[in-house]
């Protein structure tokens, strides 16, 4: 049995330094839990001579990746560089060198997760990636272990803190999208280029990772239907409120005998649903299981310390496996081959807001478009004139296919009575 | 390596039969996850000849506990009899016979958990008890593994489904306590004798189990300060609503350098807090960690299938340990000795509703009682006359000790101007 475990850290940004702080601060707890000390032996950085506010000795830092990955005394590599190319290569090299890997890298895991997990299996190494989804929320472990005996058939998740922060500020403080984005950037919740967040790509990556695990299959990023925040029109949030909904950027994944469907888009969530109350930068994933019913996991979706906590949780798990000699025994390899459903096979209720000219017969015209496409309506409301001199028609459909919905939207755009201004939302909640 | 795992089931009530159903239904998944089949070999029941709606063969049932516990081919005992004496003895016998044990028994775990876990350690056996708290929510595993690298300093939990169901019906459907209790009983959420639920004992048991684990210490049932639902007066729920609160039966556990404090009582939770939206029979535990910040775990707190799912999750974990030969390695034995804080050391904000005679000078009199006890008030409101011809005074304190609060309440009861009708709530949320 080893009498200590040595860690090589790739990257020393906010997450990396957070990991070092936690390992240092909780040293005694860790020795109690594992029986041996866990030490950081080498840290790969871009500039080894830079002044750092850390208790670590200077000679621990190196600019040479080989000194970390090739060091035979290092048992475990923790990858917190971010990005894809270098990170992926480093993970591959570490696994080939027989070292366990802990990563917080959602880009790499969403794009190359399946191949890297296979490589880990081949080399009898652990590859843990809890921090790649949901920051401090132990989601991956829960899906792997806690619900191991259940069959998960759906997941709905608020998995991007930036967009949730923006939507919360827009709803509760009546801020504009632009104002809310500036605040998010100032508080460090949004990156300088926020497009991956607001376009839904970041959430799509996380949904691909979660759905792969939940459904025990291989889900790729391109399997996710994505719509960004830019489709949210002024007034939509207030409208949602009037109808008892909250607008959220939500990921949804479902599986049935016909296949899987995965999406990230702005949706209307019923206010009584627990996800509607998930505010600010918080994340939450709502899980629908065959036997457990409904469970939800809530917490900080990002941030240096929460993410570092998840990384350290993985480090503890990997160390334990190393000490017990049971590393590299993944018991949850993908098992099912799933086809991604076509738009004609995916059903939901839709909320349509269509700005039309204030003319006689418009409502009849539009209603006929729905019936031509075989879509029945649950609610039809004509609203007071908007500031453009037109009126808003609100239609809430019964269950229709995404194809029907898209066809109707297309036809609306080509209908002369429609101003061309349309917004639409899938209605989420009450999933079955 | 074993080529199958045999299970002995003690009890075949709603949970036991649920476990059998899940194991049968998910057989293939389990073989994929573990590599070997998991079989129920013997089931202890009270009447072996009773007709049962099950696919299991008749000769699997026995009324002789020895046939289950002493069977050398049985690897794992699953205790779902309930009660304490027989259950505890069976668990002890199984552990002494070197068998792993999975139990859903919160009574046994709250009262004898520490001694049984030590016995399991001595015999190098696993003793798992996920289902004893929070039904289908994987709380124990999360506290043990997911947040392994964090230091938890507080937990707030809605851990009793019956009382939460009753309070939800009282709030949202304006039912009386009695009506709500009848509905809970009819739906199977409340037992024939609901006193353990409504008096807070059930929740206290679960809080003792959770706090022991979260704080890595030994918490006993008698360490928990308990107040039941009977202290909730008519009109209190509406009053809470007017002030932006929701009344919940909540467990609270906190730890700092001075010691630990654990309570179960009706509290006022700020409506913006996620726990305020946990409705009906659902449970949720809100965890405050040093580094992760705030996380919440939500799900069905009881019910046959959710509880059975947790039991089966434990079975999978125990089987995996058996197969890997790493059973009985508890890495989380209690580590800290904690003293339970005195009432003078426990601080909180309190909401006091005091019915007084409608006389001149009453407000001054009462206010002077607060200042005599060194308690400062955040809010003082005199309300419209109640139906008894008196008036209600509402006082919300700043942070005061529980001792100050109790002293003030005592003095109020002996003040002639007070009608003797008092209700009070600790204000929960914004924990630090």
Coordinates of C-alpha atoms in Angstrom, one line a residue, chain A residues 220-429:
Chain A
X220 CA -22.6 13.9 -29.0
X221 CA -22.7 17.6 -28.9
X222 CA -24.3 17.7 -32.4
X223 CA -27.2 15.6 -31.1
X224 CA -28.4 18.5 -29.0
X225 CA -31.0 20.9 -30.5
X226 CA -29.8 24.3 -29.4
X227 CA -31.5 27.8 -29.4
X228 CA -29.8 30.7 -27.8
X229 CA -31.1 33.6 -25.7
X230 CA -31.3 36.0 -28.6
X231 CA -34.7 34.6 -29.4
X232 CA -36.1 36.1 -26.3
X233 CA -38.1 39.2 -27.2
X234 CA -38.8 42.2 -25.1
X235 CA -42.0 41.6 -23.1
X236 CA -41.7 37.8 -23.2
X237 CA -40.7 37.6 -19.6
X238 CA -43.6 39.7 -18.4
X239 CA -45.9 37.6 -20.6
X240 CA -44.6 34.4 -19.1
X241 CA -45.3 35.8 -15.6
X242 CA -48.9 36.7 -16.5
X243 CA -49.4 33.1 -17.6
X244 CA -47.8 31.6 -14.5
X245 CA -44.5 30.7 -16.1
X246 CA -40.8 31.7 -15.7
X247 CA -38.5 31.9 -18.7
X248 CA -35.4 29.7 -18.2
X249 CA -32.5 28.6 -20.5
X250 CA -33.1 24.9 -19.8
X251 CA -31.6 21.7 -21.1
X252 CA -34.0 18.8 -21.5
X253 CA -33.1 15.2 -22.2
X254 CA -35.6 12.4 -22.6
X255 CA -35.5 8.8 -23.6
X256 CA -38.1 6.3 -24.6
X257 CA -38.4 3.3 -26.8
X258 CA -38.2 5.4 -30.0
X259 CA -34.9 7.1 -29.1
X260 CA -33.6 10.1 -27.3
X261 CA -34.2 13.8 -27.6
X262 CA -32.0 16.5 -26.2
X263 CA -32.4 20.2 -26.3
X264 CA -31.1 23.5 -24.9
X265 CA -33.4 26.5 -25.4
X266 CA -35.3 29.2 -23.6
X267 CA -38.4 27.5 -22.2
X268 CA -41.5 28.4 -20.2
X269 CA -41.4 26.6 -16.8
X270 CA -44.5 26.5 -14.7
X271 CA -43.9 28.6 -11.6
X272 CA -44.9 25.7 -9.3
X273 CA -42.0 23.6 -10.6
X274 CA -39.0 23.7 -8.4
X275 CA -36.7 24.7 -11.3
X276 CA -38.6 28.0 -11.7
X277 CA -37.2 29.1 -8.3
X278 CA -33.6 28.4 -9.2
X279 CA -32.2 31.9 -9.4
X280 CA -29.0 33.9 -10.1
X281 CA -25.9 31.9 -10.9
X282 CA -27.3 28.7 -9.3
X283 CA -27.7 25.5 -11.3
X284 CA -30.1 22.6 -10.8
X285 CA -30.8 19.4 -12.5
X286 CA -34.2 17.7 -12.1
X287 CA -34.1 14.0 -12.6
X288 CA -37.0 11.8 -13.5
X289 CA -36.4 8.1 -12.6
X290 CA -38.5 5.1 -13.2
X291 CA -38.7 4.1 -9.5
X292 CA -37.3 7.0 -7.5
X293 CA -39.7 9.5 -9.2
X294 CA -38.5 13.0 -9.2
X295 CA -35.3 14.3 -7.5
X296 CA -33.5 17.6 -7.9
X297 CA -29.9 18.6 -7.3
X298 CA -29.2 22.2 -6.7
X299 CA -26.1 24.3 -6.1
X300 CA -23.5 26.7 -7.4
X301 CA -22.9 26.0 -11.1
X302 CA -19.6 27.6 -11.4
X303 CA -17.1 29.6 -9.3
X304 CA -13.6 28.9 -8.3
X305 CA -14.2 27.2 -4.9
X306 CA -17.3 25.2 -5.8
X307 CA -15.6 23.8 -8.9
X308 CA -12.4 23.2 -6.9
X309 CA -14.5 21.3 -4.3
X310 CA -15.8 19.0 -7.0
X311 CA -12.3 18.5 -8.4
X312 CA -11.1 17.7 -4.9
X313 CA -14.0 15.3 -4.4
X314 CA -12.8 13.4 -7.5
X315 CA -9.2 13.5 -6.2
X316 CA -10.4 11.8 -3.0
X317 CA -12.3 9.2 -4.9
X318 CA -9.4 8.5 -7.2
X319 CA -7.0 8.3 -4.3
X320 CA -9.2 5.9 -2.5
X321 CA -9.4 3.7 -5.6
X322 CA -5.6 3.9 -5.9
X323 CA -5.1 2.9 -2.3
X324 CA -7.6 0.1 -2.6
X325 CA -6.1 -1.0 -5.9
X326 CA -9.4 -0.8 -7.6
X327 CA -8.7 2.1 -10.0
X328 CA -9.8 1.9 -13.6
X329 CA -12.9 -0.3 -13.0
X330 CA -15.6 1.8 -14.6
X331 CA -18.9 0.0 -14.0
X332 CA -20.9 2.3 -16.2
X333 CA -19.7 2.0 -19.7
X334 CA -22.3 3.0 -22.3
X335 CA -24.6 0.2 -22.8
X336 CA -27.4 1.3 -25.1
X337 CA -27.3 2.4 -28.7
X338 CA -29.8 5.2 -29.0
X339 CA -31.0 7.0 -32.1
X340 CA -31.7 10.7 -31.9
X341 CA -35.4 11.2 -32.6
X342 CA -36.5 13.3 -35.6
X343 CA -38.5 16.5 -35.2
X344 CA -41.7 14.5 -36.1
X345 CA -41.2 12.2 -33.1
X346 CA -40.6 14.9 -30.5
X347 CA -43.7 16.3 -28.8
X348 CA -44.3 19.2 -26.5
X349 CA -46.6 22.1 -25.8
X350 CA -45.7 25.4 -27.3
X351 CA -46.3 29.0 -26.3
X352 CA -46.5 31.2 -29.5
X353 CA -46.5 35.0 -29.4
X354 CA -47.3 36.4 -32.8
X355 CA -47.5 40.1 -33.5
X356 CA -50.1 40.7 -36.2
X357 CA -51.6 43.7 -38.0
X358 CA -54.8 44.9 -36.3
X359 CA -57.1 43.8 -39.1
X360 CA -60.4 42.0 -39.3
X361 CA -60.1 38.3 -39.9
X362 CA -56.5 37.9 -38.7
X363 CA -57.4 35.6 -35.8
X364 CA -59.4 33.3 -38.1
X365 CA -56.6 33.3 -40.6
X366 CA -54.0 32.3 -38.0
X367 CA -56.2 29.7 -36.3
X368 CA -56.7 28.1 -39.7
X369 CA -52.9 27.7 -40.0
X370 CA -52.9 25.6 -36.8
X371 CA -55.7 23.4 -37.9
X372 CA -54.2 22.9 -41.4
X373 CA -51.1 21.5 -39.6
X374 CA -53.2 19.3 -37.3
X375 CA -52.3 21.3 -34.2
X376 CA -55.0 21.9 -31.6
X377 CA -54.9 24.9 -29.4
X378 CA -55.3 25.0 -25.6
X379 CA -55.5 28.7 -25.3
X380 CA -56.0 31.6 -27.7
X381 CA -55.7 35.2 -26.5
X382 CA -55.7 38.5 -28.3
X383 CA -53.8 41.1 -26.4
X384 CA -54.0 44.9 -26.3
X385 CA -52.2 46.7 -29.1
X386 CA -48.4 46.7 -28.8
X387 CA -46.2 49.8 -29.4
X388 CA -45.9 49.0 -33.1
X389 CA -49.6 49.6 -33.6
X390 CA -50.3 45.9 -34.1
X391 CA -51.7 43.4 -31.7
X392 CA -50.2 40.3 -30.1
X393 CA -51.9 36.9 -30.5
X394 CA -51.0 34.3 -27.9
X395 CA -51.5 30.7 -28.7
X396 CA -50.7 27.8 -26.4
X397 CA -50.9 24.5 -28.2
X398 CA -51.7 21.1 -26.9
X399 CA -49.0 18.5 -27.5
X400 CA -47.7 18.8 -31.0
X401 CA -44.5 17.7 -32.7
X402 CA -41.5 19.9 -33.1
X403 CA -42.0 19.5 -36.8
X404 CA -45.6 20.8 -36.6
X405 CA -44.4 23.7 -34.5
X406 CA -41.6 24.6 -36.9
X407 CA -43.9 24.3 -39.9
X408 CA -46.4 26.6 -38.3
X409 CA -43.8 29.1 -37.4
X410 CA -42.5 29.0 -41.0
X411 CA -45.9 29.6 -42.4
X412 CA -46.5 32.4 -39.9
X413 CA -43.4 34.2 -41.1
X414 CA -44.8 34.1 -44.7
X415 CA -48.3 35.3 -43.8
X416 CA -48.8 38.9 -44.8
X417 CA -51.0 39.6 -41.7
X418 CA -48.1 38.7 -39.4
X419 CA -45.6 41.6 -38.6
X420 CA -42.8 39.1 -38.9
X421 CA -42.2 39.4 -35.1
X422 CA -42.7 36.1 -33.5
X423 CA -41.4 34.5 -30.3
X424 CA -42.0 31.0 -29.1
X425 CA -41.2 28.7 -26.2
X426 CA -41.6 25.1 -25.4
X427 CA -43.6 24.7 -22.1
X428 CA -41.5 22.6 -19.7
X429 CA -42.7 20.8 -16.6

